[in-house]
Amino acid sequence: MVVSLTMVSAVALWWGSVPVGWRDVLDAMLRGVTGRPLQGAAAIVWQLRLPRVLVGLVAGAALGISGAALQGIFRNPLADPYLTGVASGALFGAAVAMAAGQALPQAFTGLAEAGATGYLVPAAAFAGGLGAVLAAVVLARTAGGRRTTDLVLAGVVVGSVLTAATTYLMMRDADRVRAVFSWSLGNLGTVGWPQLRLALPGAALGSALLLVAGRPLNAIQMGEDVAASLGLPVGPLKTGVIAAASLATASVVAQVGIIGFVGLVVPHILRRLLGGDYRALLPASAVGGALLLVAADLGARVAVRPAELPVGVVTTLLGGPFFLYLLKRGDRHAEP
């Protein structure tokens, strides 16, 4: 799988609307690393295609490992990073930032002069995603819920409310509708080095925290009572896994938009191939998620040339039938 990821990433650097050769790719790498001037094909590879591939790797890995961890903590193969309301919260945050930009143009003039407006929407999306998760946790605890299903229901409620609020904001202005709608589809075509710098810290931290949760997640699969009898703090463990997965997911959603089904499809397939040991499943899901997203983005770039499809459309076309397949099989583990 690592070999496949390397090969797909190399093809993604080489293949695009503007033809470049392998020598141009190597020349771009050499010039970019050494700080030499970039021109022509080298500039295209280093400034456009390389950050796009790297963001795809980071986003795919974060979504893949987050999906595996949430499926483990919920003991449900249909769970994915969006179940906790992260996507709806991030979309709401982006919509609020866009609305504020039009309602408070004078304030945004100052931000533009400081060079900060380009980071406003991603930052608002990140805050919205994390805020939605915290709201779901507080709502579940306030209602007295302690089971993972209570957190799932709280996440669905919070996500539904924020989706309705976002729809209201979108309906108030046609231009805003187009902007938010485009962002909600998920797109790697607009990312660059700034988006990579913003996404990487949170995605890396959240993914690193999840990587060390393999053994506790194995214990959770035997039942929460069994895990508690082994001395595991089940409640704090569940909260920690959800928070880490939400951090990783929100960090990338804030930069690339909503890209669905990566966290659902990849862990489920790998569980069939590798078994249910989360010490292997978590890192494998990170690599598999990166492979799927970079490959899907490559397909989005070449499917309707010279135009491009948002990568979220491709992953949805792949994941939608897969989700229906899972529902038809009834392949889920009900929480006891």
GROMACS .gro file of C-alpha atoms in nm:
model
  336
    1MET     CA    1   0.000   0.000   0.000
    2VAL     CA    2   0.291   0.236   0.071
    3VAL     CA    3   0.435   0.155  -0.273
    4SER     CA    4   0.098   0.228  -0.435
    5LEU     CA    5   0.074   0.558  -0.246
    6THR     CA    6   0.422   0.660  -0.366
    7MET     CA    7   0.339   0.574  -0.726
    8VAL     CA    8   0.002   0.754  -0.726
    9SER     CA    9   0.160   1.063  -0.567
   10ALA     CA   10   0.431   1.069  -0.834
   11VAL     CA   11   0.174   1.042  -1.112
   12ALA     CA   12  -0.028   1.323  -0.951
   13LEU     CA   13   0.279   1.547  -0.972
   14TRP     CA   14   0.338   1.461  -1.335
   15TRP     CA   15  -0.015   1.444  -1.480
   16GLY     CA   16  -0.229   1.756  -1.525
   17SER     CA   17  -0.385   2.000  -1.770
   18VAL     CA   18  -0.039   2.141  -1.848
   19PRO     CA   19   0.195   1.865  -1.973
   20VAL     CA   20   0.528   1.834  -1.792
   21GLY     CA   21   0.799   1.571  -1.812
   22TRP     CA   22   0.956   1.363  -1.539
   23ARG     CA   23   1.269   1.572  -1.569
   24ASP     CA   24   1.061   1.883  -1.501
   25VAL     CA   25   0.926   1.718  -1.185
   26LEU     CA   26   1.275   1.630  -1.065
   27ASP     CA   27   1.403   1.977  -1.157
   28ALA     CA   28   1.117   2.137  -0.961
   29MET     CA   29   1.199   1.928  -0.654
   30LEU     CA   30   1.565   2.023  -0.675
   31ARG     CA   31   1.494   2.393  -0.728
   32GLY     CA   32   1.231   2.407  -0.455
   33VAL     CA   33   1.447   2.235  -0.194
   34THR     CA   34   1.756   2.443  -0.272
   35GLY     CA   35   1.566   2.772  -0.305
   36ARG     CA   36   1.663   2.833  -0.666
   37PRO     CA   37   1.428   3.041  -0.891
   38LEU     CA   38   1.121   2.860  -1.026
   39GLN     CA   39   0.999   2.914  -1.379
   40GLY     CA   40   0.766   2.744  -1.627
   41ALA     CA   41   0.699   2.376  -1.556
   42ALA     CA   42   0.905   2.383  -1.238
   43ALA     CA   43   0.683   2.657  -1.095
   44ILE     CA   44   0.368   2.462  -1.184
   45VAL     CA   45   0.493   2.149  -1.011
   46TRP     CA   46   0.634   2.316  -0.698
   47GLN     CA   47   0.376   2.588  -0.640
   48LEU     CA   48   0.057   2.412  -0.754
   49ARG     CA   49   0.080   2.035  -0.779
   50LEU     CA   50   0.314   1.951  -0.490
   51PRO     CA   51   0.116   2.131  -0.217
   52ARG     CA   52  -0.204   1.986  -0.363
   53VAL     CA   53  -0.066   1.632  -0.334
   54LEU     CA   54   0.072   1.695   0.017
   55VAL     CA   55  -0.258   1.838   0.140
   56GLY     CA   56  -0.432   1.535  -0.010
   57LEU     CA   57  -0.195   1.305   0.179
   58VAL     CA   58  -0.250   1.486   0.508
   59ALA     CA   59  -0.627   1.511   0.466
   60GLY     CA   60  -0.670   1.151   0.353
   61ALA     CA   61  -0.456   1.018   0.639
   62ALA     CA   62  -0.642   1.223   0.899
   63LEU     CA   63  -0.984   1.120   0.769
   64GLY     CA   64  -0.884   0.753   0.739
   65ILE     CA   65  -0.741   0.714   1.089
   66SER     CA   66  -1.021   0.921   1.242
   67GLY     CA   67  -1.280   0.697   1.078
   68ALA     CA   68  -1.110   0.382   1.207
   69ALA     CA   69  -1.087   0.521   1.561
   70LEU     CA   70  -1.451   0.633   1.569
   71GLN     CA   71  -1.569   0.301   1.431
   72GLY     CA   72  -1.375   0.136   1.708
   73ILE     CA   73  -1.497   0.357   1.990
   74PHE     CA   74  -1.859   0.340   1.869
   75ARG     CA   75  -1.823  -0.030   1.782
   76ASN     CA   76  -2.007   0.047   1.462
   77PRO     CA   77  -1.854   0.016   1.111
   78LEU     CA   78  -2.096   0.280   0.980
   79ALA     CA   79  -1.942   0.554   1.197
   80ASP     CA   80  -1.724   0.817   1.033
   81PRO     CA   81  -1.570   1.153   1.133
   82TYR     CA   82  -1.886   1.341   1.044
   83LEU     CA   83  -2.105   1.153   1.290
   84THR     CA   84  -1.997   1.383   1.572
   85GLY     CA   85  -2.112   1.694   1.383
   86VAL     CA   86  -1.765   1.807   1.273
   87ALA     CA   87  -1.859   1.861   0.909
   88SER     CA   88  -2.178   2.052   0.984
   89GLY     CA   89  -1.996   2.267   1.240
   90ALA     CA   90  -1.713   2.346   1.001
   91LEU     CA   91  -1.955   2.436   0.722
   92PHE     CA   92  -2.148   2.662   0.958
   93GLY     CA   93  -1.828   2.835   1.067
   94ALA     CA   94  -1.729   2.900   0.706
   95ALA     CA   95  -2.074   3.037   0.624
   96VAL     CA   96  -2.063   3.273   0.923
   97ALA     CA   97  -1.720   3.403   0.818
   98MET     CA   98  -1.839   3.466   0.463
   99ALA     CA   99  -2.151   3.643   0.591
  100ALA     CA  100  -1.946   3.859   0.827
  101GLY     CA  101  -1.717   3.956   0.542
  102GLN     CA  102  -2.008   4.117   0.363
  103ALA     CA  103  -2.182   4.258   0.671
  104LEU     CA  104  -1.869   4.418   0.817
  105PRO     CA  105  -1.664   4.531   0.516
  106GLN     CA  106  -1.477   4.800   0.711
  107ALA     CA  107  -1.350   4.555   0.970
  108PHE     CA  108  -1.240   4.320   0.694
  109THR     CA  109  -1.053   4.600   0.521
  110GLY     CA  110  -0.820   4.609   0.821
  111LEU     CA  111  -0.777   4.232   0.811
  112ALA     CA  112  -0.702   4.248   0.439
  113GLU     CA  113  -0.434   4.509   0.499
  114ALA     CA  114  -0.282   4.276   0.757
  115GLY     CA  115  -0.298   3.986   0.511
  116ALA     CA  116  -0.527   3.783   0.739
  117THR     CA  117  -0.845   3.748   0.530
  118GLY     CA  118  -0.718   3.439   0.351
  119TYR     CA  119  -0.709   3.254   0.684
  120LEU     CA  120  -1.043   3.376   0.817
  121VAL     CA  121  -1.275   3.119   0.656
  122PRO     CA  122  -1.053   2.818   0.736
  123ALA     CA  123  -1.008   2.939   1.094
  124ALA     CA  124  -1.383   2.987   1.135
  125ALA     CA  125  -1.447   2.642   0.990
  126PHE     CA  126  -1.198   2.489   1.232
  127ALA     CA  127  -1.360   2.666   1.527
  128GLY     CA  128  -1.705   2.559   1.408
  129GLY     CA  129  -1.601   2.194   1.379
  130LEU     CA  130  -1.451   2.178   1.726
  131GLY     CA  131  -1.738   2.378   1.872
  132ALA     CA  132  -1.989   2.130   1.731
  133VAL     CA  133  -1.809   1.838   1.895
  134LEU     CA  134  -1.793   2.014   2.230
  135ALA     CA  135  -2.163   2.099   2.203
  136ALA     CA  136  -2.245   1.734   2.133
  137VAL     CA  137  -2.041   1.616   2.433
  138VAL     CA  138  -2.202   1.874   2.665
  139LEU     CA  139  -2.550   1.791   2.533
  140ALA     CA  140  -2.497   1.418   2.591
  141ARG     CA  141  -2.367   1.471   2.946
  142THR     CA  142  -2.643   1.719   3.031
  143ALA     CA  143  -2.903   1.466   2.923
  144GLY     CA  144  -2.742   1.209   3.152
  145GLY     CA  145  -2.617   0.993   2.867
  146ARG     CA  146  -2.304   0.788   2.919
  147ARG     CA  147  -2.321   0.540   2.632
  148THR     CA  148  -2.156   0.601   2.298
  149THR     CA  149  -2.498   0.592   2.132
  150ASP     CA  150  -2.595   0.898   2.337
  151LEU     CA  151  -2.298   1.086   2.196
  152VAL     CA  152  -2.393   0.976   1.845
  153LEU     CA  153  -2.748   1.101   1.890
  154ALA     CA  154  -2.621   1.430   2.034
  155GLY     CA  155  -2.388   1.469   1.736
  156VAL     CA  156  -2.673   1.411   1.494
  157VAL     CA  157  -2.887   1.670   1.671
  158VAL     CA  158  -2.612   1.933   1.676
  159GLY     CA  159  -2.527   1.863   1.313
  160SER     CA  160  -2.890   1.896   1.205
  161VAL     CA  161  -2.932   2.230   1.383
  162LEU     CA  162  -2.612   2.371   1.234
  163THR     CA  163  -2.705   2.248   0.886
  164ALA     CA  164  -3.038   2.429   0.914
  165ALA     CA  165  -2.862   2.746   1.030
  166THR     CA  166  -2.616   2.724   0.740
  167THR     CA  167  -2.901   2.680   0.493
  168TYR     CA  168  -3.062   2.998   0.628
  169LEU     CA  169  -2.739   3.194   0.582
  170MET     CA  170  -2.696   3.057   0.229
  171MET     CA  171  -3.051   3.154   0.129
  172ARG     CA  172  -2.992   3.519   0.219
  173ASP     CA  173  -2.751   3.583  -0.065
  174ALA     CA  174  -2.702   3.410  -0.400
  175ASP     CA  175  -2.327   3.482  -0.417
  176ARG     CA  176  -2.282   3.342  -0.068
  177VAL     CA  177  -2.477   3.031  -0.169
  178ARG     CA  178  -2.233   2.961  -0.450
  179ALA     CA  179  -1.926   3.017  -0.233
  180VAL     CA  180  -2.043   2.799   0.056
  181PHE     CA  181  -2.181   2.536  -0.179
  182SER     CA  182  -1.849   2.510  -0.362
  183TRP     CA  183  -1.659   2.480  -0.032
  184SER     CA  184  -1.903   2.218   0.098
  185LEU     CA  185  -1.823   1.986  -0.195
  186GLY     CA  186  -1.461   1.948  -0.093
  187ASN     CA  187  -1.189   2.061  -0.330
  188LEU     CA  188  -0.811   2.025  -0.341
  189GLY     CA  189  -0.782   2.249  -0.646
  190THR     CA  190  -0.764   2.570  -0.443
  191VAL     CA  191  -0.511   2.464  -0.181
  192GLY     CA  192  -0.147   2.566  -0.162
  193TRP     CA  193   0.139   2.587   0.085
  194PRO     CA  194  -0.056   2.815   0.329
  195GLN     CA  195  -0.336   2.559   0.359
  196LEU     CA  196  -0.081   2.282   0.418
  197ARG     CA  197   0.084   2.481   0.697
  198LEU     CA  198  -0.254   2.541   0.861
  199ALA     CA  199  -0.382   2.183   0.830
  200LEU     CA  200  -0.068   1.994   0.926
  201PRO     CA  201  -0.028   2.074   1.301
  202GLY     CA  202  -0.380   1.978   1.409
  203ALA     CA  203  -0.399   1.680   1.175
  204ALA     CA  204  -0.061   1.550   1.290
  205LEU     CA  205  -0.137   1.596   1.660
  206GLY     CA  206  -0.481   1.436   1.638
  207SER     CA  207  -0.349   1.144   1.431
  208ALA     CA  208  -0.054   1.088   1.666
  209LEU     CA  209  -0.288   1.069   1.966
  210LEU     CA  210  -0.506   0.816   1.784
  211LEU     CA  211  -0.209   0.600   1.690
  212VAL     CA  212  -0.142   0.519   2.057
  213ALA     CA  213  -0.505   0.419   2.117
  214GLY     CA  214  -0.481   0.084   1.938
  215ARG     CA  215  -0.456  -0.138   2.247
  216PRO     CA  216  -0.741   0.035   2.440
  217LEU     CA  217  -0.963   0.017   2.130
  218ASN     CA  218  -0.896  -0.357   2.113
  219ALA     CA  219  -1.021  -0.386   2.470
  220ILE     CA  220  -1.331  -0.178   2.391
  221GLN     CA  221  -1.425  -0.431   2.122
  222MET     CA  222  -1.480  -0.690   2.397
  223GLY     CA  223  -1.733  -0.462   2.565
  224GLU     CA  224  -1.710  -0.156   2.785
  225ASP     CA  225  -1.764  -0.362   3.100
  226VAL     CA  226  -1.476  -0.590   3.006
  227ALA     CA  227  -1.255  -0.289   2.926
  228ALA     CA  228  -1.342  -0.134   3.264
  229SER     CA  229  -1.263  -0.462   3.440
  230LEU     CA  230  -0.918  -0.448   3.281
  231GLY     CA  231  -0.859  -0.113   3.448
  232LEU     CA  232  -0.922   0.114   3.151
  233PRO     CA  233  -1.090   0.451   3.218
  234VAL     CA  234  -1.362   0.394   2.958
  235GLY     CA  235  -1.531   0.735   2.986
  236PRO     CA  236  -1.217   0.951   2.954
  237LEU     CA  237  -1.091   0.713   2.683
  238LYS     CA  238  -1.402   0.763   2.470
  239THR     CA  239  -1.389   1.139   2.515
  240GLY     CA  240  -1.021   1.148   2.429
  241VAL     CA  241  -1.059   0.943   2.112
  242ILE     CA  242  -1.353   1.154   1.995
  243ALA     CA  243  -1.165   1.477   2.070
  244ALA     CA  244  -0.849   1.361   1.887
  245ALA     CA  245  -1.048   1.242   1.585
  246SER     CA  246  -1.239   1.569   1.578
  247LEU     CA  247  -0.919   1.773   1.596
  248ALA     CA  248  -0.766   1.584   1.305
  249THR     CA  249  -1.085   1.602   1.099
  250ALA     CA  250  -1.163   1.967   1.167
  251SER     CA  251  -0.805   2.069   1.084
  252VAL     CA  252  -0.833   1.930   0.732
  253VAL     CA  253  -1.201   2.009   0.672
  254ALA     CA  254  -1.123   2.372   0.751
  255GLN     CA  255  -0.878   2.379   0.458
  256VAL     CA  256  -1.027   2.152   0.192
  257GLY     CA  257  -1.399   2.148   0.271
  258ILE     CA  258  -1.620   1.848   0.331
  259ILE     CA  259  -1.485   1.526   0.176
  260GLY     CA  260  -1.711   1.243   0.275
  261PHE     CA  261  -1.685   0.865   0.298
  262VAL     CA  262  -1.303   0.838   0.319
  263GLY     CA  263  -1.329   0.765   0.690
  264LEU     CA  264  -1.606   0.514   0.625
  265VAL     CA  265  -1.480   0.315   0.327
  266VAL     CA  266  -1.108   0.280   0.403
  267PRO     CA  267  -1.123   0.136   0.759
  268HIS     CA  268  -1.401  -0.101   0.664
  269ILE     CA  269  -1.210  -0.249   0.369
  270LEU     CA  270  -0.887  -0.274   0.565
  271ARG     CA  271  -1.064  -0.445   0.854
  272ARG     CA  272  -1.165  -0.716   0.608
  273LEU     CA  273  -0.807  -0.753   0.488
  274LEU     CA  274  -0.609  -0.709   0.811
  275GLY     CA  275  -0.851  -0.814   1.083
  276GLY     CA  276  -0.975  -0.620   1.382
  277ASP     CA  277  -0.647  -0.544   1.561
  278TYR     CA  278  -0.649  -0.165   1.595
  279ARG     CA  279  -0.272  -0.154   1.649
  280ALA     CA  280  -0.244  -0.239   1.277
  281LEU     CA  281  -0.575  -0.099   1.157
  282LEU     CA  282  -0.512   0.260   1.269
  283PRO     CA  283  -0.182   0.321   1.081
  284ALA     CA  284  -0.307   0.120   0.783
  285SER     CA  285  -0.618   0.339   0.765
  286ALA     CA  286  -0.401   0.650   0.761
  287VAL     CA  287  -0.201   0.520   0.464
  288GLY     CA  288  -0.515   0.389   0.292
  289GLY     CA  289  -0.700   0.717   0.339
  290ALA     CA  290  -0.411   0.912   0.189
  291LEU     CA  291  -0.398   0.671  -0.106
  292LEU     CA  292  -0.772   0.694  -0.170
  293LEU     CA  293  -0.787   1.074  -0.154
  294VAL     CA  294  -0.483   1.139  -0.376
  295ALA     CA  295  -0.610   0.883  -0.629
  296ALA     CA  296  -0.962   1.033  -0.619
  297ASP     CA  297  -0.821   1.382  -0.672
  298LEU     CA  298  -0.617   1.258  -0.967
  299GLY     CA  299  -0.934   1.110  -1.113
  300ALA     CA  300  -1.120   1.436  -1.051
  301ARG     CA  301  -0.853   1.624  -1.248
  302VAL     CA  302  -0.865   1.402  -1.556
  303ALA     CA  303  -1.228   1.282  -1.570
  304VAL     CA  304  -1.376   1.595  -1.731
  305ARG     CA  305  -1.066   1.768  -1.872
  306PRO     CA  306  -1.000   2.056  -1.909
  307ALA     CA  307  -1.242   2.125  -1.622
  308GLU     CA  308  -1.207   1.964  -1.278
  309LEU     CA  309  -1.453   1.791  -1.047
  310PRO     CA  310  -1.441   1.865  -0.674
  311VAL     CA  311  -1.277   1.563  -0.514
  312GLY     CA  312  -1.568   1.543  -0.269
  313VAL     CA  313  -1.795   1.454  -0.563
  314VAL     CA  314  -1.567   1.162  -0.657
  315THR     CA  315  -1.545   1.025  -0.302
  316THR     CA  316  -1.922   1.054  -0.265
  317LEU     CA  317  -1.979   0.867  -0.591
  318LEU     CA  318  -1.750   0.593  -0.459
  319GLY     CA  319  -1.869   0.590  -0.100
  320GLY     CA  320  -2.243   0.627  -0.153
  321PRO     CA  321  -2.293   0.284  -0.315
  322PHE     CA  322  -2.054   0.133  -0.061
  323PHE     CA  323  -2.262   0.275   0.224
  324LEU     CA  324  -2.581   0.130   0.070
  325TYR     CA  325  -2.402  -0.204   0.037
  326LEU     CA  326  -2.322  -0.200   0.408
  327LEU     CA  327  -2.679  -0.110   0.495
  328LYS     CA  328  -2.813  -0.390   0.276
  329ARG     CA  329  -2.586  -0.642   0.448
  330GLY     CA  330  -2.682  -0.510   0.788
  331ASP     CA  331  -2.315  -0.539   0.873
  332ARG     CA  332  -2.299  -0.354   1.199
  333HIS     CA  333  -2.221  -0.430   1.557
  334ALA     CA  334  -2.492  -0.308   1.784
  335GLU     CA  335  -2.380  -0.164   2.108
  336PRO     CA  336  -2.482  -0.388   2.398
   0.00000   0.00000   0.00000
